[in-house]
Short mmCIF file of C-alpha atoms and ligand atoms in Angstrom, two decimals:
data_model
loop_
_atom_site.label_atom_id
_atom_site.label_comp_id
_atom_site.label_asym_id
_atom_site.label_seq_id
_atom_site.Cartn_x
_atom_site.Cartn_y
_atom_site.Cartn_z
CA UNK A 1 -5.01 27.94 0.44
CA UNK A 2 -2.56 26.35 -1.74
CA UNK A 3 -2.59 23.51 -3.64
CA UNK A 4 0.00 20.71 -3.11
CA UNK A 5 0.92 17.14 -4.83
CA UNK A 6 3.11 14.97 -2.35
CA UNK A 7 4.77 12.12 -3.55
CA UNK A 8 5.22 9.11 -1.26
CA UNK A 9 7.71 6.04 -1.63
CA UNK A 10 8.79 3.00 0.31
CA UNK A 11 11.39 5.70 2.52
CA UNK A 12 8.11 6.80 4.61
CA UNK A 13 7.25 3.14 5.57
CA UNK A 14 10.76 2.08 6.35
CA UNK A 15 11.27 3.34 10.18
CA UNK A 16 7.22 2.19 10.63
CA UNK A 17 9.42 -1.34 9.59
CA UNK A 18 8.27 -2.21 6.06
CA UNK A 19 11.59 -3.15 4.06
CA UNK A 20 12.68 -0.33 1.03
CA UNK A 21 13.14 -1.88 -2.42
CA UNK A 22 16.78 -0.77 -3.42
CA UNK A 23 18.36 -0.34 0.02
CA UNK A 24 20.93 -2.91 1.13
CA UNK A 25 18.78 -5.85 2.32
CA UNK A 26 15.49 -3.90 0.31
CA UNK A 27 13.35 -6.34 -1.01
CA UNK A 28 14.98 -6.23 -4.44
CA UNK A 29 17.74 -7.56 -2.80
CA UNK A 30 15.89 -10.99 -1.89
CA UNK A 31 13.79 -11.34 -4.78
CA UNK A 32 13.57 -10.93 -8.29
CA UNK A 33 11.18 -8.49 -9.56
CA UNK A 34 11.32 -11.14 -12.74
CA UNK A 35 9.44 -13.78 -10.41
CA UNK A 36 7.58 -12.16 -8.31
CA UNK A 37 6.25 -8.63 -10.07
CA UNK A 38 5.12 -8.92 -13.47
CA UNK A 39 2.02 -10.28 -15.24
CA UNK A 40 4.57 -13.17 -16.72
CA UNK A 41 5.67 -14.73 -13.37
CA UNK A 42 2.06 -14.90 -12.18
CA UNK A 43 1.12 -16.80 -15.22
CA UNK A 44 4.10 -18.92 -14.92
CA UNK A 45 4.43 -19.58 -10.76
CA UNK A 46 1.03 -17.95 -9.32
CA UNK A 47 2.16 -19.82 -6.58
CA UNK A 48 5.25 -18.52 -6.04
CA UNK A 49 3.84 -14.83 -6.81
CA UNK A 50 0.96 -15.13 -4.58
CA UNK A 51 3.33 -16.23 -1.58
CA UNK A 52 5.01 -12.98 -1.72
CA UNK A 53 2.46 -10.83 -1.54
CA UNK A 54 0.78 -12.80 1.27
CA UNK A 55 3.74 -12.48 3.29
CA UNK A 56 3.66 -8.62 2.71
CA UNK A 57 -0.37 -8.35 3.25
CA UNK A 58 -0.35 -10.66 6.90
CA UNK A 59 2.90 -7.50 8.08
CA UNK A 60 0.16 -4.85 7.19
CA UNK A 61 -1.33 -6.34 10.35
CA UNK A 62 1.46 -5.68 12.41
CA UNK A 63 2.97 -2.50 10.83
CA UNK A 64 1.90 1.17 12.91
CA UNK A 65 2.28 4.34 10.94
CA UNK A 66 5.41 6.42 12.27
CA UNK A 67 5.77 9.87 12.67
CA UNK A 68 5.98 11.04 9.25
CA UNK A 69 2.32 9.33 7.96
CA UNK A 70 1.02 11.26 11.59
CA UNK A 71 2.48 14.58 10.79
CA UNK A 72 0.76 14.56 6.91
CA UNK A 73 -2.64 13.28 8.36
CA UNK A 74 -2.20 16.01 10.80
CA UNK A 75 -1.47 18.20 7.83
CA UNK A 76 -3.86 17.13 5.53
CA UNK A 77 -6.65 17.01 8.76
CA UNK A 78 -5.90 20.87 9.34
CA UNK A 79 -7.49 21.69 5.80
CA UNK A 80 -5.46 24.74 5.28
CA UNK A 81 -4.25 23.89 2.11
CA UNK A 82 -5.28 21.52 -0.48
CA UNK A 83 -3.74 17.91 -0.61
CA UNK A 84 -3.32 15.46 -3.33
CA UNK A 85 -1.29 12.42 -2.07
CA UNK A 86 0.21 10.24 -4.32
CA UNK A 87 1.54 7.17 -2.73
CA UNK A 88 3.70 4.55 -4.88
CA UNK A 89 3.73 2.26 -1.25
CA UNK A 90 1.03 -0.49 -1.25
CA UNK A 91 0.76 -0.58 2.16
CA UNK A 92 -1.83 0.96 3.98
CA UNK A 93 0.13 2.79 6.77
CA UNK A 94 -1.56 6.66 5.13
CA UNK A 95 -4.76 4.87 5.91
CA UNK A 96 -3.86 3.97 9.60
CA UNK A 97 -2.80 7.66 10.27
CA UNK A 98 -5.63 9.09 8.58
CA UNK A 99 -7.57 6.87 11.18
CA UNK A 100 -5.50 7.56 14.29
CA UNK A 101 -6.15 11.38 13.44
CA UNK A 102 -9.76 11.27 12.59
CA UNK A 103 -9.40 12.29 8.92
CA UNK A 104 -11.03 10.54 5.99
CA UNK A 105 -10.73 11.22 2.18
CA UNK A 106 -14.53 10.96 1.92
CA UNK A 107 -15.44 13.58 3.85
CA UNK A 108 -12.51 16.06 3.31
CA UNK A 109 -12.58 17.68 0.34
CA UNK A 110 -9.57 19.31 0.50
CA UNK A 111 -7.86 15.69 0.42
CA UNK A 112 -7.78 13.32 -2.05
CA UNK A 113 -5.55 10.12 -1.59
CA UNK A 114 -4.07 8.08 -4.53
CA UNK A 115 -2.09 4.15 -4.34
CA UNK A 116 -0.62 4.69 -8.05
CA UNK A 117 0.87 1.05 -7.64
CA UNK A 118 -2.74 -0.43 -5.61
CA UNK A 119 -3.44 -1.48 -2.51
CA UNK A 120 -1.77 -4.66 -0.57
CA UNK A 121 -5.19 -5.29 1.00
CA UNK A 122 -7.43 -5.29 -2.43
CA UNK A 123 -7.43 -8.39 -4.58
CA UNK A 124 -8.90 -8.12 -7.93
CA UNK A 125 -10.60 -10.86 -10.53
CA UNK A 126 -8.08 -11.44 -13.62
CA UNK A 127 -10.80 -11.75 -15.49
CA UNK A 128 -13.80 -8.88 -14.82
CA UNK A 129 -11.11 -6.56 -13.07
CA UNK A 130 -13.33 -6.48 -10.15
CA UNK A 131 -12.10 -4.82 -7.35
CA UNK A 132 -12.28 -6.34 -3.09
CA UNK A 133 -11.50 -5.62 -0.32
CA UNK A 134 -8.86 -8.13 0.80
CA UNK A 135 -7.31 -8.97 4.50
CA UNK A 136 -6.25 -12.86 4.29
CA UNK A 137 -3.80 -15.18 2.27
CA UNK A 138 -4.99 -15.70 -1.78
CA UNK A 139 -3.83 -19.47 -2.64
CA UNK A 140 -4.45 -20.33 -6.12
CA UNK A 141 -7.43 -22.26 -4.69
CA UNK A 142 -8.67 -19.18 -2.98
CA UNK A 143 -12.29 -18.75 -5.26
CA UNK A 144 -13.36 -15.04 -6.56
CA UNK A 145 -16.03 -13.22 -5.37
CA UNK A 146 -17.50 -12.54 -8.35
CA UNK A 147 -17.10 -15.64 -10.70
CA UNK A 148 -16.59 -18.18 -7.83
CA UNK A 149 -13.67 -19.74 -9.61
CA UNK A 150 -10.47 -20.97 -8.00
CA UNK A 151 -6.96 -18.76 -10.12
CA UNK A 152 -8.45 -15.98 -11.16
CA UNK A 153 -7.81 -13.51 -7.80
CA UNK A 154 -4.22 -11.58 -8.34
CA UNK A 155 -3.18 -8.96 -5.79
CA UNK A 156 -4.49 -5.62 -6.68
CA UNK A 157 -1.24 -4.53 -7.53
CA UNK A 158 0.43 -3.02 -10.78
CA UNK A 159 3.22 -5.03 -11.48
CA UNK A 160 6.20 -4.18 -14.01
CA UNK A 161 4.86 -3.28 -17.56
CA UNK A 162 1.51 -2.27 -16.33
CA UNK A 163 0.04 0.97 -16.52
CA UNK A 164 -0.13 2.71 -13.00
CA UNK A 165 -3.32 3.71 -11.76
CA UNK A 166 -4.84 7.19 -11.81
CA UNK A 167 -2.59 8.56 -14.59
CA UNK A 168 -5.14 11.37 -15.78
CA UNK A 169 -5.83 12.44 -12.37
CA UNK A 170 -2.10 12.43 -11.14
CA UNK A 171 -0.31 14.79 -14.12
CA UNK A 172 -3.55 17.03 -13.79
CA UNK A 173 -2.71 17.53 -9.62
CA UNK A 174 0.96 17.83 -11.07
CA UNK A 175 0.25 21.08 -13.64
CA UNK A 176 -1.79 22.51 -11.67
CA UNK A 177 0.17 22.17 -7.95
CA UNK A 178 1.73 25.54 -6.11
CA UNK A 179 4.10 22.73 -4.46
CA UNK A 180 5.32 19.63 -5.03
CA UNK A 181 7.00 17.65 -2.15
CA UNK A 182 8.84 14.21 -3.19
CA UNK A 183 8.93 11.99 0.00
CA UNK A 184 10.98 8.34 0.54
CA UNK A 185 11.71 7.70 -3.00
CA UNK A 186 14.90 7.16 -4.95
CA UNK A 187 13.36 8.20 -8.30
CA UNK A 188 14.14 4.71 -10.08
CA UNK A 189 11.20 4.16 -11.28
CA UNK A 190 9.21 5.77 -13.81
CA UNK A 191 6.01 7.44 -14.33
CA UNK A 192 6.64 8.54 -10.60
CA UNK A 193 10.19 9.43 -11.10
CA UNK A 194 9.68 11.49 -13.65
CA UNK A 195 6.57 13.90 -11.85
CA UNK A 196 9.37 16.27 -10.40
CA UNK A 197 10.19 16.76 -13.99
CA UNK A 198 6.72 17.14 -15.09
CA UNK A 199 5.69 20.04 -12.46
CA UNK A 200 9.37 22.24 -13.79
CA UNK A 201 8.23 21.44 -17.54
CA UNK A 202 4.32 21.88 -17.68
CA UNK A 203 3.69 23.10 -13.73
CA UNK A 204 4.25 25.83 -11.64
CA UNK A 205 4.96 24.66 -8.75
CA UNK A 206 7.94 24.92 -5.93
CA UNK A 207 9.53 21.34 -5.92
CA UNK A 208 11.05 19.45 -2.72
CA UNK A 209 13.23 16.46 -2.01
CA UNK A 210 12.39 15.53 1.35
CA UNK A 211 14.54 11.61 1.83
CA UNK A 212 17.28 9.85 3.41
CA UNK A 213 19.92 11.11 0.61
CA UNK A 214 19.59 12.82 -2.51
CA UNK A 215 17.71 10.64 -5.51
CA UNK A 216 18.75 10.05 -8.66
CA UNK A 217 16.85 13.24 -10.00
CA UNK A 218 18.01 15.41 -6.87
CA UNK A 219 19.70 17.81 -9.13
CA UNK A 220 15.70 18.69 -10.53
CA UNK A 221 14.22 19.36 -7.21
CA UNK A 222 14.40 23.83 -5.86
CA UNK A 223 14.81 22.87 -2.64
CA UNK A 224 15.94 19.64 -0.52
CA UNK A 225 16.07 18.35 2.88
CA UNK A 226 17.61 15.20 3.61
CA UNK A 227 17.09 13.16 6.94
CA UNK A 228 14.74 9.99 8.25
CA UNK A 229 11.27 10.91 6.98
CA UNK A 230 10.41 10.73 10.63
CA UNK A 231 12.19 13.94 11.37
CA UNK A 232 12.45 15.70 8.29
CA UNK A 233 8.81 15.15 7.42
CA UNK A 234 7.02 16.51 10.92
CA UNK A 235 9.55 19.13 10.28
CA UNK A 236 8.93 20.34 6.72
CA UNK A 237 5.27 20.23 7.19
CA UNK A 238 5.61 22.44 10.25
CA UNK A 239 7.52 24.90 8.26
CA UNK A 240 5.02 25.29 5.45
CA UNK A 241 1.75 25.08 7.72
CA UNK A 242 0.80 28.36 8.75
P1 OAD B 301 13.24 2.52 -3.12
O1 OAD B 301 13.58 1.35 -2.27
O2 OAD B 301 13.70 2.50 -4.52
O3 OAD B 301 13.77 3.86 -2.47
C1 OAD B 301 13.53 4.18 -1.13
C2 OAD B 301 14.14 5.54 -0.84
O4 OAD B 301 13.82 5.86 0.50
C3 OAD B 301 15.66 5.58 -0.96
O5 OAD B 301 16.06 6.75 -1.68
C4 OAD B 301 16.15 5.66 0.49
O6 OAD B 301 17.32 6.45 0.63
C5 OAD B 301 14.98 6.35 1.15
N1 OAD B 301 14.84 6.01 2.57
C6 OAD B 301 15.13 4.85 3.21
N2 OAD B 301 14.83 4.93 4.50
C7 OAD B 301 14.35 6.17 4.71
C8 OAD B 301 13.87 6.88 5.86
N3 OAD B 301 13.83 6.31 7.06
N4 OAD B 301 13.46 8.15 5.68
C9 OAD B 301 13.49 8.75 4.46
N5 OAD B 301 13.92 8.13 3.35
C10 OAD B 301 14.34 6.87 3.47
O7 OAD B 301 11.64 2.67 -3.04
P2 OAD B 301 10.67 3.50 -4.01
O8 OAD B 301 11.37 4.67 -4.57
O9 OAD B 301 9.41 3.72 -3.27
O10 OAD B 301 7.09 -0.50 -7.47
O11 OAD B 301 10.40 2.45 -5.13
C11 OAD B 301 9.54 2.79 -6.20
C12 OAD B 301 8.88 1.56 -6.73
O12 OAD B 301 9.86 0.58 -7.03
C13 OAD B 301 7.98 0.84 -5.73
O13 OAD B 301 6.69 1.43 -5.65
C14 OAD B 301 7.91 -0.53 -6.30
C15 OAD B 301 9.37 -0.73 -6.61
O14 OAD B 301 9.68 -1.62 -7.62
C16 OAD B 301 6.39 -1.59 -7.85
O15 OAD B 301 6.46 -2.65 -7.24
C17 OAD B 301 5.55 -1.37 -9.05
#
């Protein structure tokens, strides 16, 4: 049994129909991630900040895993190897798969499932830090559940110049992986573009590129396979399986 770290960005969502960030018409394209993703826009326009994340949440109801979340639930489901997957995506298509396979982190313990960047459907009291479970619009009337005041929910989301979650647990999977497989990510943004780094400095690990084209830190990654995630996912996995 080996031990693996996979790394998930916005690349495995995109053919399920959930816009990239930095591809043409990505959602860095339409918005500014001054006014809509850091702690300073939701002071200043909550409104405005709120809106955008609603908009993303209500898709989540629409949105069906593709091919590539199926083939790692399959994967993960065959507990042959241990998993550790590290999504930067906020959605919850991993979820959906895990469903449509019959797999669950809780009762797998060969799987263990991380949202470094949180979870569209959580909201989470500015105030307490509380944690919910979250399916419908927040307005900035919308009251928490656990102070019953209307302002203080913000999407359970790390914005820019917040700490991702996890941190501990993540570099730990990361030293101490046999493989580590980068999925749907350009590698803009740090801590997560930095990992494939982190397993040739301090790991041991084999390291993959597995994405539309090569990221900025291609050059780090041993091996690389480039392709829709749809295809070269499924296909990757199959490879590495037995
Ligand atoms: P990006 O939009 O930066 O990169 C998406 C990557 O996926 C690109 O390298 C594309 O080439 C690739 N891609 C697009 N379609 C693909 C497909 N069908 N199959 C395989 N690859 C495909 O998204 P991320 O790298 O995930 O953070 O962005 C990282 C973080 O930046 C996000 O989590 C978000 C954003 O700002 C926060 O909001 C905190």
């Amino acid at each position: 049994m080996k031990t693996i770290a996979i790394l998930t960005g916005a690349g495995v969502s995109a053919e399920s129909g959930l816009s990239t960030f930095r591809d043409n018409n990505g959602l860095w394209c339409n918005h500014r991630v001054e006014d809509v993703a850091t702690p300073e826009a939701f002071a200043l326009n909550p409104k405005l900040v709120q809106d955008f994340y609603n908009m993303r949440r209500a898709q989540l109801k629409e949105v069906r895993p593709n091919s590539a979340h199926l083939a790692l639930a399959k994967f993960v489901a065959a507990q042959k190897h241990k998993v550790f997957l590290i999504t930067q995506n906020v959605d919850n298509l991993h979820e959906q798969a895990d469903k449509a396979i019959g797999n669950s982190a809780q009762d797998n313990p060969y799987y263990t499932l991380i949202h470094m960047h949180g979870e569209l459907r959580k909201a989470r009291c500015s105030v307490s830090d509380e944690v919910f479970e979250w399916d419908d619009d927040i307005t900035t009337e919308t009251r928490c559940s656990c102070c019953n005041l209307p302002g203080r929910l913000r999407p359970h989301i790390v914005w820019f110049g917040e700490m991702p979650l996890h941190m501990d647990l993540i570099y730990h999977a990361l030293r101490d992986c046999d493989l580590f497989i980068s999925i749907g990510t350009s590698g803009n943004v740090y801590p997560a573009a930095g990992f494939v780094q982190e397993v040739r400095m301090n790991g041991k690990g084999h390291t993959v590129e597995l994405n539309m084209e090569p990221s900025s830190g291609h050059n780090i990654f041993a091996e690389k396979l480039y392709g829709p995630a749809t295809q070269v996912v499924p296909k990757y996995l199959a490879k590495i399986a037995a």
